[in-house]
Amino acid sequence: MGKIIIKKKKKEKKKKKKKKKKNIELESERYEIKVREKSDLLTNKIIFHYPFQTISNPPLKKKMVRWMKYKEVVPIGTALIVGATTFGLGVIYGNWPYDLDTLWRHSVTDGFDKSLAHYQTWGNAPMYIHYTLHTVGFLGLVGHFIKLYKPDEEAKYFEYGSLGLFMIAIIIYLTNLRTGVTSCLSGQWGDVDYKTGLNVMAASQVMIILVLVGVLVLQGGLYYAQWYDEQLKLEFYENERREAAAAAEAQAREEESLSKKSGKRGKKDVVVEEGDVADEADAVIEKDAGSTSVSGKKKSAAKKRRS
């Protein structure tokens, strides 16, 4: 008996060892599956690995890229216009101290010489400086064309006016300022002297300032008009919503009053029906009582005859 017990214990130990090995293998397989799933998710693939088979799904769908709508691009055009305009005003502001002593004040004796030296320095600057100014002007034109692609019917003439003023500023720059700078470098002023030429350049910049300020005023007016129109629409929609809510409340009240009236009428009908039923029951009871009394009288009469 002792040997048999020892053998059973040994078999139980072997079974426990086998179960532990199986559990360890299963845990290792599960760990490998998790690691593979994480690596597949990182590569936008979902693959489930099992000990005996693999089931792979197609890669995840990429998110659709939505193109910007035209209304979302219009503010970019406005930003380009305002940026180019303010940049041009800044360039002219840099020339203002030199133009002040030639066009507006004549007390400084060497004002024309300083202005001439300033514009000669500007003309001798590297070309990428001039290209920067020209690029900014081109971006301003791009902004105008963006806004004029699908303009509002109520505001399109303001957009055309803004583009016209911007083009006038570019034309004045090309015809007067650029030619004036080349004259400062070459010393050839045509039929006038260099002082008159410098005054023409200063006056041209004053004209550019007026034109560019007009562009800013038109853009600001357009922005205010659009903002005011949106506010009016919001007020209109808000009033409509309130009116609709008030109408819905009134209709709900009417329905409640009608339902209450119909409920009262139903109760009256039920009371009337209950009264009719009670009367009928009383009549039946009376008939039964009469019939029982008649039958009782008949029985008593029959007993008397028998006696």
mmCIF file of N, CA and C in Angstrom, residues 234-249:
data_model
loop_
_atom_site.group_PDB
_atom_site.id
_atom_site.type_symbol
_atom_site.label_atom_id
_atom_site.label_comp_id
_atom_site.label_asym_id
_atom_site.label_seq_id
_atom_site.Cartn_x
_atom_site.Cartn_y
_atom_site.Cartn_z
ATOM 1 N N LEU A 234 -27.604 87.498 -37.190
ATOM 2 C CA LEU A 234 -27.735 86.829 -35.896
ATOM 3 C C LEU A 234 -28.949 87.339 -35.130
ATOM 4 N N GLU A 235 -29.171 88.653 -35.149
ATOM 5 C CA GLU A 235 -30.352 89.201 -34.482
ATOM 6 C C GLU A 235 -31.638 88.696 -35.123
ATOM 7 N N PHE A 236 -31.653 88.644 -36.462
ATOM 8 C CA PHE A 236 -32.842 88.165 -37.158
ATOM 9 C C PHE A 236 -33.139 86.716 -36.798
ATOM 10 N N TYR A 237 -32.086 85.871 -36.830
ATOM 11 C CA TYR A 237 -32.279 84.459 -36.490
ATOM 12 C C TYR A 237 -32.676 84.291 -35.034
ATOM 13 N N GLU A 238 -32.123 85.146 -34.162
ATOM 14 C CA GLU A 238 -32.486 85.069 -32.749
ATOM 15 C C GLU A 238 -33.949 85.454 -32.539
ATOM 16 N N ASN A 239 -34.397 86.487 -33.227
ATOM 17 C CA ASN A 239 -35.809 86.873 -33.118
ATOM 18 C C ASN A 239 -36.725 85.782 -33.657
ATOM 19 N N GLU A 240 -36.328 85.191 -34.780
ATOM 20 C CA GLU A 240 -37.135 84.090 -35.326
ATOM 21 C C GLU A 240 -37.195 82.924 -34.345
ATOM 22 N N ARG A 241 -36.058 82.626 -33.721
ATOM 23 C CA ARG A 241 -36.053 81.527 -32.755
ATOM 24 C C ARG A 241 -36.968 81.829 -31.575
ATOM 25 N N ARG A 242 -36.921 83.077 -31.104
ATOM 26 C CA ARG A 242 -37.797 83.443 -29.990
ATOM 27 C C ARG A 242 -39.269 83.370 -30.383
ATOM 28 N N GLU A 243 -39.591 83.872 -31.579
ATOM 29 C CA GLU A 243 -40.971 83.804 -32.046
ATOM 30 C C GLU A 243 -41.440 82.360 -32.191
ATOM 31 N N ALA A 244 -40.549 81.524 -32.731
ATOM 32 C CA ALA A 244 -40.924 80.112 -32.873
ATOM 33 C C ALA A 244 -41.117 79.462 -31.514
ATOM 34 N N ALA A 245 -40.256 79.814 -30.536
ATOM 35 C CA ALA A 245 -40.404 79.256 -29.196
ATOM 36 C C ALA A 245 -41.705 79.742 -28.552
ATOM 37 N N ALA A 246 -42.031 81.034 -28.743
ATOM 38 C CA ALA A 246 -43.284 81.555 -28.181
ATOM 39 C C ALA A 246 -44.492 80.887 -28.823
ATOM 40 N N ALA A 247 -44.441 80.703 -30.159
ATOM 41 C CA ALA A 247 -45.550 80.028 -30.841
ATOM 42 C C ALA A 247 -45.691 78.596 -30.356
ATOM 43 N N ALA A 248 -44.556 77.921 -30.145
ATOM 44 C CA ALA A 248 -44.612 76.540 -29.659
ATOM 45 C C ALA A 248 -45.201 76.481 -28.253
ATOM 46 N N GLU A 249 -44.817 77.451 -27.395
ATOM 47 C CA GLU A 249 -45.383 77.484 -26.052
ATOM 48 C C GLU A 249 -46.876 77.740 -26.082
#
